[in-house]
Tab-separated table of C-alpha atoms in Angstrom:
chain	number	residue	atom	x	y	z
R	1166	UNK	CA	17.970	-8.206	-4.901
R	1167	UNK	CA	19.631	-5.330	-2.527
R	1168	UNK	CA	17.295	-5.513	-0.178
R	1169	UNK	CA	16.042	-8.371	2.167
R	1170	UNK	CA	12.756	-9.658	2.020
R	1171	UNK	CA	10.724	-9.719	5.317
R	1172	UNK	CA	8.881	-13.202	5.749
R	1173	UNK	CA	6.669	-14.116	8.338
R	1174	UNK	CA	5.137	-17.513	8.477
R	1175	UNK	CA	2.398	-17.681	10.519
R	1176	UNK	CA	1.660	-21.257	11.530
R	1177	UNK	CA	0.648	-23.079	14.533
R	1178	UNK	CA	2.521	-26.611	13.484
R	1179	UNK	CA	6.215	-26.860	14.476
R	1180	UNK	CA	6.779	-29.169	11.739
R	1181	UNK	CA	5.114	-27.070	8.997
R	1182	UNK	CA	6.675	-24.071	10.328
R	1183	UNK	CA	9.984	-25.106	10.936
R	1184	UNK	CA	9.939	-27.011	7.447
R	1185	UNK	CA	9.414	-23.856	5.412
R	1186	UNK	CA	11.743	-21.904	7.219
R	1187	UNK	CA	14.267	-24.423	6.546
R	1188	UNK	CA	13.598	-24.538	2.851
R	1189	UNK	CA	13.798	-20.267	2.833
R	1190	UNK	CA	17.064	-20.209	4.801
R	1191	UNK	CA	18.611	-22.190	1.885
R	1192	UNK	CA	17.997	-19.590	-0.699
R	1193	UNK	CA	21.220	-17.909	-0.340
R	1194	UNK	CA	20.457	-15.802	-3.690
R	1195	UNK	CA	16.941	-14.694	-2.289
R	1196	UNK	CA	17.951	-12.601	1.163
R	1197	UNK	CA	15.224	-13.147	3.333
R	1198	UNK	CA	14.306	-12.175	7.369
R	1199	UNK	CA	12.215	-14.392	8.756
R	1200	UNK	CA	9.481	-13.935	11.619
R	1201	UNK	CA	7.440	-16.861	12.999
R	1202	UNK	CA	3.924	-16.704	14.632
R	1203	UNK	CA	2.026	-19.219	16.244
R	1204	UNK	CA	-0.344	-17.559	18.050
R	1205	UNK	CA	-2.957	-16.772	15.174
R	1206	UNK	CA	-5.264	-15.225	17.433
R	1207	UNK	CA	-2.800	-12.634	18.035
R	1208	UNK	CA	-1.720	-12.567	14.320
R	1209	UNK	CA	-2.892	-8.594	13.682
R	1210	UNK	CA	-1.095	-6.879	16.439
R	1211	UNK	CA	2.293	-9.042	15.427
R	1212	UNK	CA	1.901	-8.176	11.640
R	1213	UNK	CA	1.982	-4.753	13.177
R	1214	UNK	CA	5.234	-5.342	14.744
R	1215	UNK	CA	7.067	-7.209	11.761
R	1216	UNK	CA	6.012	-5.069	9.438
R	1217	UNK	CA	6.470	-8.020	6.891
R	1218	UNK	CA	6.861	-7.986	3.008
R	1219	UNK	CA	4.862	-10.654	2.576
R	1220	UNK	CA	2.533	-12.845	4.930
R	1221	UNK	CA	2.303	-17.238	4.765
R	1222	UNK	CA	-0.520	-18.205	6.078
R	1223	UNK	CA	-2.770	-21.233	6.165
R	1224	UNK	CA	-6.518	-19.760	5.237
R	1225	UNK	CA	-7.991	-22.368	7.238
R	1226	UNK	CA	-5.798	-21.012	10.779
R	1227	UNK	CA	-8.323	-17.285	9.887
R	1228	UNK	CA	-11.542	-18.909	11.152
R	1229	UNK	CA	-14.141	-16.992	9.983
R	1230	UNK	CA	-11.735	-14.209	9.056
R	1231	UNK	CA	-10.806	-13.674	5.397
R	1232	UNK	CA	-7.096	-12.334	4.604
R	1233	UNK	CA	-9.337	-9.164	2.989
R	1234	UNK	CA	-10.440	-8.208	6.641
R	1235	UNK	CA	-7.180	-9.029	8.189
R	1236	UNK	CA	-5.489	-6.396	5.590
R	1237	UNK	CA	-8.023	-3.873	6.628
R	1238	UNK	CA	-7.576	-3.717	9.980
R	1239	UNK	CA	-3.836	-2.677	9.513
R	1240	UNK	CA	-3.995	0.028	7.906
R	1241	UNK	CA	-0.684	0.955	7.594
R	1242	UNK	CA	0.701	-2.294	7.221
R	1243	UNK	CA	1.364	-3.078	3.391
R	1244	UNK	CA	2.455	-6.969	2.466
R	1245	UNK	CA	1.530	-9.144	-0.287
R	1246	UNK	CA	-0.469	-12.414	1.067
R	1247	UNK	CA	0.639	-16.006	0.416
R	1248	UNK	CA	-2.067	-18.924	1.337
R	1249	UNK	CA	-0.101	-22.083	2.524
R	1250	UNK	CA	-2.278	-24.747	1.540
R	1251	UNK	CA	-2.042	-28.189	3.379
R	1252	UNK	CA	-5.565	-29.356	3.068
R	1253	UNK	CA	-8.460	-28.304	0.137
R	1254	UNK	CA	-9.142	-24.884	0.233
R	1255	UNK	CA	-11.882	-23.248	-2.080
R	1256	UNK	CA	-11.123	-21.204	-5.158
R	1257	UNK	CA	-13.191	-18.240	-3.754
R	1258	UNK	CA	-11.061	-17.946	-0.348
R	1259	UNK	CA	-7.610	-18.390	-2.966
R	1260	UNK	CA	-8.336	-16.072	-4.790
R	1261	UNK	CA	-8.104	-13.074	-2.273
R	1262	UNK	CA	-4.388	-13.709	-1.645
R	1263	UNK	CA	-1.451	-13.195	-3.665
R	1264	UNK	CA	-0.141	-16.840	-4.278
R	1265	UNK	CA	-0.499	-19.996	-3.340
R	1266	UNK	CA	2.115	-22.314	-2.613
R	1267	UNK	CA	1.141	-26.163	-1.394
R	1268	UNK	CA	3.195	-28.087	1.599
R	1269	UNK	CA	4.002	-30.755	-1.365
R	1270	UNK	CA	5.547	-27.911	-3.654
R	1271	UNK	CA	9.532	-28.280	-4.028
R	1272	UNK	CA	11.986	-26.060	-2.851
R	1273	UNK	CA	12.109	-24.866	-6.295
R	1274	UNK	CA	8.552	-24.171	-6.820
R	1275	UNK	CA	8.296	-22.120	-3.363
R	1276	UNK	CA	11.261	-19.645	-4.730
R	1277	UNK	CA	10.122	-19.022	-7.938
R	1278	UNK	CA	6.530	-18.778	-6.852
R	1279	UNK	CA	8.306	-16.011	-4.226
R	1280	UNK	CA	10.413	-14.275	-6.854
R	1281	UNK	CA	7.458	-13.736	-9.076
R	1282	UNK	CA	5.193	-12.122	-6.159
R	1283	UNK	CA	8.148	-9.628	-5.957
R	1284	UNK	CA	8.127	-8.878	-9.069
R	1285	UNK	CA	4.435	-8.343	-9.361
R	1286	UNK	CA	4.774	-6.240	-6.304
R	1287	UNK	CA	7.636	-4.397	-7.695
R	1288	UNK	CA	5.481	-3.644	-10.994
R	1289	UNK	CA	2.157	-2.676	-9.049
R	1290	UNK	CA	4.143	-0.402	-6.329
R	1291	UNK	CA	5.691	1.681	-9.115
R	1292	UNK	CA	2.440	2.284	-10.836
R	1293	UNK	CA	1.067	3.620	-7.110
R	1294	UNK	CA	0.263	7.420	-6.946
R	1295	UNK	CA	1.236	8.469	-3.457
R	1296	UNK	CA	-1.788	8.238	-1.511
R	1297	UNK	CA	-2.795	10.998	1.155
R	1298	UNK	CA	-1.394	9.968	3.990
R	1299	UNK	CA	1.767	9.372	2.776
R	1300	UNK	CA	1.860	13.020	1.487
R	1301	UNK	CA	1.217	14.137	4.774
R	1302	UNK	CA	3.718	12.030	6.210
R	1303	UNK	CA	6.507	13.740	3.730
R	1304	UNK	CA	5.402	17.172	4.861
R	1305	UNK	CA	6.288	16.039	8.408
R	1306	UNK	CA	9.917	14.323	7.317
R	1307	UNK	CA	10.843	17.522	5.714
R	1308	UNK	CA	10.008	19.582	8.921
R	1309	UNK	CA	12.128	17.642	10.600
R	1310	UNK	CA	9.907	15.609	12.850
R	1311	UNK	CA	11.465	11.961	13.688
R	1312	UNK	CA	9.167	8.968	13.319
R	1313	UNK	CA	7.773	9.476	16.974
R	1314	UNK	CA	7.048	13.027	16.372
R	1315	UNK	CA	5.223	11.892	13.000
R	1316	UNK	CA	3.146	9.451	14.577
R	1317	UNK	CA	1.663	11.733	17.330
R	1318	UNK	CA	0.881	14.453	14.842
R	1319	UNK	CA	-1.344	11.917	12.787
R	1320	UNK	CA	-2.167	9.731	15.520
R	1321	UNK	CA	-0.559	6.680	13.997
R	1322	UNK	CA	1.639	3.729	15.525
R	1323	UNK	CA	5.550	3.896	14.618
R	1324	UNK	CA	5.324	0.770	12.942
R	1325	UNK	CA	2.772	2.552	10.853
R	1326	UNK	CA	4.983	5.772	9.975
R	1327	UNK	CA	8.225	3.548	9.200
R	1328	UNK	CA	5.784	1.278	6.395
R	1329	UNK	CA	4.733	4.859	5.221
R	1330	UNK	CA	8.361	5.534	4.892
R	1331	UNK	CA	9.185	2.483	3.120
R	1332	UNK	CA	6.319	2.734	0.699
R	1333	UNK	CA	7.464	6.213	0.061
R	1334	UNK	CA	10.971	5.580	-0.869
R	1335	UNK	CA	9.709	2.562	-2.988
R	1336	UNK	CA	7.215	4.661	-5.033
R	1337	UNK	CA	9.038	7.774	-5.555
R	1338	UNK	CA	12.826	6.339	-5.035
R	1339	UNK	CA	13.986	8.994	-2.924
R	1340	UNK	CA	16.648	8.123	-0.293
R	1341	UNK	CA	17.415	11.298	1.472
R	1342	UNK	CA	15.354	14.352	3.433
R	1343	UNK	CA	16.694	16.664	0.304
R	1344	UNK	CA	15.266	15.167	-1.909
R	1345	UNK	CA	12.232	15.115	-0.480
R	1346	UNK	CA	12.367	18.294	0.616
R	1347	UNK	CA	12.837	18.585	-3.219
R	1348	UNK	CA	9.579	16.933	-4.187
R	1349	UNK	CA	7.482	18.591	-1.798
R	1350	UNK	CA	8.542	21.749	-2.834
R	1351	UNK	CA	8.062	21.224	-6.734
R	1352	UNK	CA	4.635	19.018	-5.485
R	1353	UNK	CA	3.331	21.950	-3.583
R	1354	UNK	CA	3.113	19.891	-0.529
R	1355	UNK	CA	4.768	22.844	1.277
R	1356	UNK	CA	5.903	26.341	0.764
R	1357	UNK	CA	9.939	27.086	1.198
R	1358	UNK	CA	8.734	29.327	4.269
R	1359	UNK	CA	7.292	26.527	6.065
R	1360	UNK	CA	10.577	24.521	5.821
R	1361	UNK	CA	13.116	27.228	6.156
R	1362	UNK	CA	13.889	26.699	9.533
R	1363	UNK	CA	14.539	23.157	8.904
R	1364	UNK	CA	16.592	23.946	5.538
R	1365	UNK	CA	19.225	26.597	7.624
R	1366	UNK	CA	19.436	23.945	10.462
R	1367	UNK	CA	20.565	21.166	7.959
R	1368	UNK	CA	23.027	23.770	6.304
């Protein structure tokens, strides 16, 4: 895997959280950046800041809220959810998560589950079409706007804009502004007249 995987562990218990962090850091061939959240009530705002690929959280800590509720609050924050199970949790709750790991799982089992989750995520991502919001972001990019300008124009946070940009790259596999410009013109998202000033300024 060429890109680093951003994992956030939302767990107030130092023993459980530090143990999982230690296991993840021992996986040398699984390049991860790890964020830690101990303040569960502030989980939504912290996730906007971290923009993780994977969130690991004990479903019991979410209280009356479900992982579906949490994802619904975060329009631009797209992540895979992993239930960290240390007590008996109903299947009805666990089915809303993309994967489940137990505090009794071995390091090898946890690694296998994460690799499978990432592979499934990539296959799902490849099949998805661009959302209307992502198309709007592309139009702003090819017009030469910065992340801050895009955020202001579309009434989004800069973190949300960055997430949309990352999703666009994953879906289209286009890594340059010039490539996005060609894509936008071919797919009639913009006309040459709309972006001619940007094109000329890059020459």
